[in-house]
Amino acid sequence: MSAPARWILYSLLLIGGAVLSAAALAGIVLILAYPQLPSVEVLTDYQPKIPLRVYSSDGHLIGEFGEERRDFVHIKDVPAVMIQAILAAEDERFYQHPGIDTLGVLRAAYSNFVGGGKRQGASTITMQVARNFFLSSEKTLTRKLYEMLLAFKIEHNLGKDQILEIYLNQIYLGQRAYGFSAAAQIYFGKALKDVTVAEAAMLAGLPKAPSAYNPVANPKRAQLRQRYVLRRMHELNFIDDAQLAAAPAETLHIKRDVNDFGVRAQYVAEMARQIAAERFPDDVYSRGLRVITTIDRGEQQAAYQAVRRGVMDYDRRHGYRGAEAYVVLKDVSPENDEELEELLTDYDDSDDLLPAIVLEATPKLVRAYLRGGEVLSIGGDGLKFAARMLDDKATPNKRLRRGAVIRVQKSDKSWQIVQLPEVEAAFVAASPIDGAIRALIGGFDFNRSKFNHVTQAWRQPGSSFKPFIYSAGLEKGYTPASVIPDEPVSISAEETGSQAWEPKNYDGKYDGPMTLRTALAKSKNMVSIRLLRAIGTHYAQDYVTRFGFDADKHPPYLTLALGAGSVTPWQQLAAYSVFANGGYRIEPYIVRQILDDKGAVLAAIQPALAGDESLRAIDARNAWLMDSMMHDVVRRGTATRAAAVLKRGDLAGKTGTTNDYIDAWFCGYQPTVVGIAWIGFDQPRRMGNGETGSAAALPIWIGFMEKALKGVPESWQEAPAGLVSIKAEDPSGKTNSELIYKEYLPPPPADEVEPPKQELNQAPAPVRDAKPKLIERPAAEKSATAVPAEKKN
């Protein structure tokens, strides 16, 4: 045998010996290590952590709470395109290999050798499952060996579909999303079954490096990874040429706010979370509880839009304040996307009010960088609101110049400069029959302020409190036809609790003697004060507690007549419901049911219903008369805009404006729904001349009611027994037919009116019909009536 042949033989023997030795070593390791591997029972009995989820009454997800955002999905419910994208990106031979892909290992080894360093890994889906459940992420040979052994064990105990199902639900994909179903919702706001080829490829690219390929944080790198996955899907014949060409061009609508579920109900979701956590404190965020609220998705959206529009309209009336902030743009050009994106990270979107950085500013054109890479050119009408801050004479620290951070909003197809408002607002609506909340907006932007103005904001109610004083007056013997002078009055310090007081009507005008009905419609302060003085402040303080108000929040002074106490919108909702439902005290509620992960009911509310006499707060006749008087507020008083816009005759309510225009309210109802709108600053300050309840708050209420009352027939409360019709002459000379308590007579029209003493302790007449009845008027019988011009409150 020649020397070269001997060398070849010796080399082959050495290689063969090394292979045999390695195989023997691997066998020994397998024999020794395999029995020591952890049990895979955690996989065979897979129990993932499922977050607490909150839903609207009509089944729409509105909130999710948990360290791990996960939505468990069975393999049979995963669309084929999603599975194909995952296999193309992570493990194309998943259904062929036994847990370790030998071909993949060799390919990765060759690539790493040729590339001069580590370029590719060779982890299969099964190995990733092993690592996620049993091992650390450290990169050592020992950990890799255990990972491979575990992969063999998992494949021996579970079927391929079981392994893939676990992977689909367990893998971390960024933005606190665990599993592809949760990721589809968090990134795209849709169910996994609805994802497109382009979206599936984007999601499938995330497991490799969720932070690096996150479409929210790194949109460009995410797109590069998406295109790689699409090419791999095409190579494996999962998609055709047309799909490969179309998918990269598809515009993906990426959610930037992980708490955006398509229904703007963050305040509702937070209230539901608190209720669930208090009721079921153990593992509340991981056991898959489902909280069903009372809100309606459509009405919640209508309330959200009404509040946003009302606040933005107010803000626009008071002018542009200038740049939100400034950033340093030295040596930064529009092409430096990454630097500009970094500069915008401190400024969150507020729905469609998007932050942008000014690159160039002149009185006729503003160029600004928008998150995501678009450079806007804004001119013409888009600059009108901000025009005064583009002038060289503008305040230097507010003027729009290069580096200014501004807010922009898209209107139709053009952009305009806007600003984040400083004023706050709230709205809440409910059924007056059982108290179920139909919509609740606790503030302009939950991400900016978690403070829930509906339940937490104690504000002065102003004139919106007058109906409760008038109701106390009716109980003391007054009637809507009682006449009281609208004339100046001087109040001593003893009667106010602080200092002498000479109150005025909001418009400074006095109309002389008038009926209570007219006084409430016109919101006359002098009449309210005289009425409260006549019935007694302590009596009124005690009386308003029937509606759910706190006595200690309403001191017994004459300022009570003008709403100088403190209320929350939630209290106003319950209180006005008493007038809307015929006199019954109901408790508003927002959670209907709490279910476990299997759908079994763990807790449910059984609300008391109006009509139960144990809930009666005020006499049915009192409620009916007050309802009638508040209809006049809408027909001919301070809220005529509601009738003009909604074109209905069954609306009732009361505007409210506090002293010096600090708080503005409209509290109103139709027999099927009560709504409360409030607007004001968190740190109370003047909103500006003319910012009354009718100007600032009523438009929010109208915006909601346009949706809530669409298709709802007009209806009124049926008059209860115990009322009698009289001829009542208004001091203006107009004679009307007026219903009053049958056993009461109207007090005389004097400056200091005292109610009939003989009737103060008289018990109300028996009520024949406990449950309020609604009378519907057919649409054909409705008649258009002229609506007087709106008056201020």
Short mmCIF file of C-alpha atoms in Angstrom, two decimals, residues 372-573:
data_model
loop_
_atom_site.label_atom_id
_atom_site.label_comp_id
_atom_site.label_asym_id
_atom_site.label_seq_id
_atom_site.Cartn_x
_atom_site.Cartn_y
_atom_site.Cartn_z
CA GLY A 372 -43.75 56.95 10.85
CA GLY A 373 -41.73 59.00 8.40
CA GLU A 374 -44.27 61.21 6.62
CA VAL A 375 -43.34 64.86 6.11
CA LEU A 376 -46.45 67.05 6.01
CA SER A 377 -46.82 70.30 4.10
CA ILE A 378 -49.58 72.35 5.75
CA GLY A 379 -50.90 75.56 4.26
CA GLY A 380 -54.11 77.47 3.57
CA ASP A 381 -56.99 76.60 5.88
CA GLY A 382 -54.76 74.18 7.78
CA LEU A 383 -52.84 77.14 9.23
CA LYS A 384 -55.80 79.38 10.17
CA PHE A 385 -56.06 78.25 13.79
CA ALA A 386 -52.33 78.69 14.42
CA ALA A 387 -51.79 81.77 12.22
CA ARG A 388 -51.03 84.21 15.03
CA MET A 389 -48.19 82.00 16.27
CA LEU A 390 -46.51 82.04 12.86
CA ASP A 391 -46.03 85.78 13.01
CA ASP A 392 -42.61 87.17 13.93
CA LYS A 393 -44.30 89.21 16.67
CA ALA A 394 -45.61 86.09 18.42
CA THR A 395 -44.35 85.22 21.91
CA PRO A 396 -40.87 83.71 21.36
CA ASN A 397 -41.39 80.72 23.64
CA LYS A 398 -44.64 79.80 21.86
CA ARG A 399 -43.96 80.79 18.26
CA LEU A 400 -43.95 78.03 15.65
CA ARG A 401 -40.44 77.62 14.31
CA ARG A 402 -38.04 74.82 13.44
CA GLY A 403 -37.97 72.32 16.32
CA ALA A 404 -41.43 73.15 17.64
CA VAL A 405 -43.60 70.21 18.67
CA ILE A 406 -47.15 70.69 17.41
CA ARG A 407 -50.34 68.67 17.08
CA VAL A 408 -51.86 67.91 13.70
CA GLN A 409 -55.19 66.40 12.71
CA LYS A 410 -56.37 65.06 9.39
CA SER A 411 -59.60 66.57 8.13
CA ASP A 412 -60.97 64.86 5.02
CA LYS A 413 -57.80 64.69 2.90
CA SER A 414 -55.93 67.68 4.32
CA TRP A 415 -54.00 68.28 7.54
CA GLN A 416 -54.51 71.12 9.99
CA ILE A 417 -52.67 72.37 13.05
CA VAL A 418 -54.58 71.84 16.29
CA GLN A 419 -53.59 71.57 19.96
CA LEU A 420 -54.17 69.42 23.02
CA PRO A 421 -56.96 71.10 25.01
CA GLU A 422 -56.45 72.07 28.63
CA VAL A 423 -60.13 71.94 29.57
CA GLU A 424 -61.70 68.66 30.70
CA ALA A 425 -65.16 67.18 30.23
CA ALA A 426 -67.23 64.18 31.24
CA PHE A 427 -70.41 62.46 30.15
CA VAL A 428 -72.47 59.60 31.56
CA ALA A 429 -75.82 58.14 30.50
CA ALA A 430 -78.02 55.43 31.98
CA SER A 431 -81.45 53.88 31.96
CA PRO A 432 -83.67 55.62 34.54
CA ILE A 433 -85.57 52.36 35.07
CA ASP A 434 -82.78 50.13 36.42
CA GLY A 435 -79.70 52.38 36.48
CA ALA A 436 -77.70 50.44 33.85
CA ILE A 437 -74.95 52.69 32.49
CA ARG A 438 -75.19 52.97 28.71
CA ALA A 439 -72.13 55.17 28.13
CA LEU A 440 -69.45 56.75 30.31
CA ILE A 441 -66.58 59.07 29.36
CA GLY A 442 -64.52 60.09 32.37
CA GLY A 443 -62.31 62.65 30.62
CA PHE A 444 -60.91 63.87 27.33
CA ASP A 445 -58.07 61.34 27.14
CA PHE A 446 -57.55 58.41 29.53
CA ASN A 447 -53.87 58.11 28.60
CA ARG A 448 -53.32 61.73 29.59
CA SER A 449 -55.29 61.57 32.85
CA LYS A 450 -56.70 58.49 34.59
CA PHE A 451 -58.82 60.73 36.83
CA ASN A 452 -62.45 59.75 36.29
CA HIS A 453 -64.44 62.98 36.33
CA VAL A 454 -67.75 61.09 36.34
CA THR A 455 -67.16 59.41 39.70
CA GLN A 456 -64.31 61.41 41.27
CA ALA A 457 -64.79 65.06 40.35
CA TRP A 458 -66.65 67.06 43.02
CA ARG A 459 -67.86 70.22 41.30
CA GLN A 460 -70.41 72.93 41.92
CA PRO A 461 -73.64 72.08 40.06
CA GLY A 462 -74.74 75.70 39.61
CA SER A 463 -78.22 76.13 38.17
CA SER A 464 -78.50 72.41 37.39
CA PHE A 465 -79.26 72.05 41.12
CA LYS A 466 -82.34 74.28 40.98
CA PRO A 467 -84.82 71.49 40.10
CA PHE A 468 -84.18 69.90 43.50
CA ILE A 469 -84.90 73.18 45.27
CA TYR A 470 -88.07 73.57 43.20
CA SER A 471 -89.07 69.99 44.00
CA ALA A 472 -88.66 70.78 47.72
CA GLY A 473 -90.84 73.83 47.14
CA LEU A 474 -93.60 71.71 45.59
CA GLU A 475 -93.45 69.40 48.59
CA LYS A 476 -93.92 72.45 50.82
CA GLY A 477 -97.06 73.57 49.02
CA TYR A 478 -95.90 75.57 46.04
CA THR A 479 -97.04 74.79 42.52
CA PRO A 480 -95.69 75.54 39.05
CA ALA A 481 -98.23 78.40 38.97
CA SER A 482 -97.01 80.01 42.21
CA VAL A 483 -95.80 83.56 41.56
CA ILE A 484 -92.58 84.92 43.08
CA PRO A 485 -90.88 88.23 42.25
CA ASP A 486 -87.75 88.29 40.12
CA GLU A 487 -86.24 91.33 41.81
CA PRO A 488 -82.89 92.13 43.47
CA VAL A 489 -82.40 90.76 46.95
CA SER A 490 -79.80 91.46 49.64
CA ILE A 491 -78.63 88.56 51.82
CA SER A 492 -76.95 88.96 55.19
CA ALA A 493 -73.74 87.18 56.16
CA GLU A 494 -75.73 85.03 58.59
CA GLU A 495 -77.84 83.63 55.76
CA THR A 496 -74.87 82.88 53.49
CA GLY A 497 -72.57 81.46 56.14
CA SER A 498 -69.70 83.74 55.12
CA GLN A 499 -70.34 87.34 54.05
CA ALA A 500 -73.11 89.63 52.91
CA TRP A 501 -74.26 88.78 49.41
CA GLU A 502 -76.09 90.65 46.70
CA PRO A 503 -76.71 88.01 44.03
CA LYS A 504 -77.63 88.83 40.47
CA ASN A 505 -79.29 87.09 37.57
CA TYR A 506 -76.80 85.83 35.00
CA ASP A 507 -77.82 88.55 32.53
CA GLY A 508 -78.31 91.29 35.10
CA LYS A 509 -81.98 91.66 34.07
CA TYR A 510 -85.04 91.38 36.34
CA ASP A 511 -88.50 90.60 35.00
CA GLY A 512 -90.63 91.15 38.10
CA PRO A 513 -93.24 88.66 39.35
CA MET A 514 -93.34 85.34 37.47
CA THR A 515 -94.51 81.76 37.94
CA LEU A 516 -92.14 79.07 39.14
CA ARG A 517 -92.54 77.35 35.77
CA THR A 518 -91.28 80.42 33.92
CA ALA A 519 -88.55 81.06 36.51
CA LEU A 520 -87.10 77.57 36.09
CA ALA A 521 -87.25 77.76 32.29
CA LYS A 522 -85.38 81.09 32.37
CA SER A 523 -83.12 79.99 35.26
CA LYS A 524 -83.91 83.05 37.37
CA ASN A 525 -81.58 83.23 40.38
CA MET A 526 -83.70 85.70 42.38
CA VAL A 527 -86.74 83.43 42.30
CA SER A 528 -84.70 80.39 43.40
CA ILE A 529 -83.23 82.29 46.34
CA ARG A 530 -86.64 83.58 47.47
CA LEU A 531 -88.12 80.10 47.17
CA LEU A 532 -85.33 78.57 49.26
CA ARG A 533 -85.66 81.31 51.90
CA ALA A 534 -89.39 80.57 52.12
CA ILE A 535 -89.14 76.79 52.51
CA GLY A 536 -86.10 76.90 54.80
CA THR A 537 -82.50 76.01 54.07
CA HIS A 538 -82.35 73.15 56.57
CA TYR A 539 -85.46 71.60 55.08
CA ALA A 540 -83.98 71.83 51.59
CA GLN A 541 -80.66 70.38 52.76
CA ASP A 542 -82.43 67.36 54.17
CA TYR A 543 -84.78 67.05 51.20
CA VAL A 544 -82.04 66.79 48.54
CA THR A 545 -80.63 63.68 50.26
CA ARG A 546 -83.69 61.84 48.88
CA PHE A 547 -82.00 62.11 45.47
CA GLY A 548 -78.68 60.71 46.68
CA PHE A 549 -76.85 63.95 47.47
CA ASP A 550 -74.70 64.24 50.60
CA ALA A 551 -76.04 66.69 53.16
CA ASP A 552 -72.56 67.73 54.28
CA LYS A 553 -71.69 68.71 50.70
CA HIS A 554 -74.61 71.18 50.66
CA PRO A 555 -74.47 73.55 53.66
CA PRO A 556 -77.84 75.03 54.68
CA TYR A 557 -77.32 78.54 53.35
CA LEU A 558 -79.15 80.50 50.69
CA THR A 559 -76.27 79.93 48.27
CA LEU A 560 -77.67 76.40 48.04
CA ALA A 561 -80.36 77.83 45.72
CA LEU A 562 -77.71 78.51 43.06
CA GLY A 563 -75.90 75.18 43.40
CA ALA A 564 -72.98 76.25 45.58
CA GLY A 565 -72.58 72.76 47.01
CA SER A 566 -70.60 69.86 45.54
CA VAL A 567 -71.77 66.96 43.38
CA THR A 568 -70.33 64.40 40.99
CA PRO A 569 -71.80 63.65 37.56
CA TRP A 570 -72.58 60.16 38.90
CA GLN A 571 -74.74 61.69 41.64
CA GLN A 572 -76.43 63.99 39.13
CA LEU A 573 -77.25 60.94 37.02
#
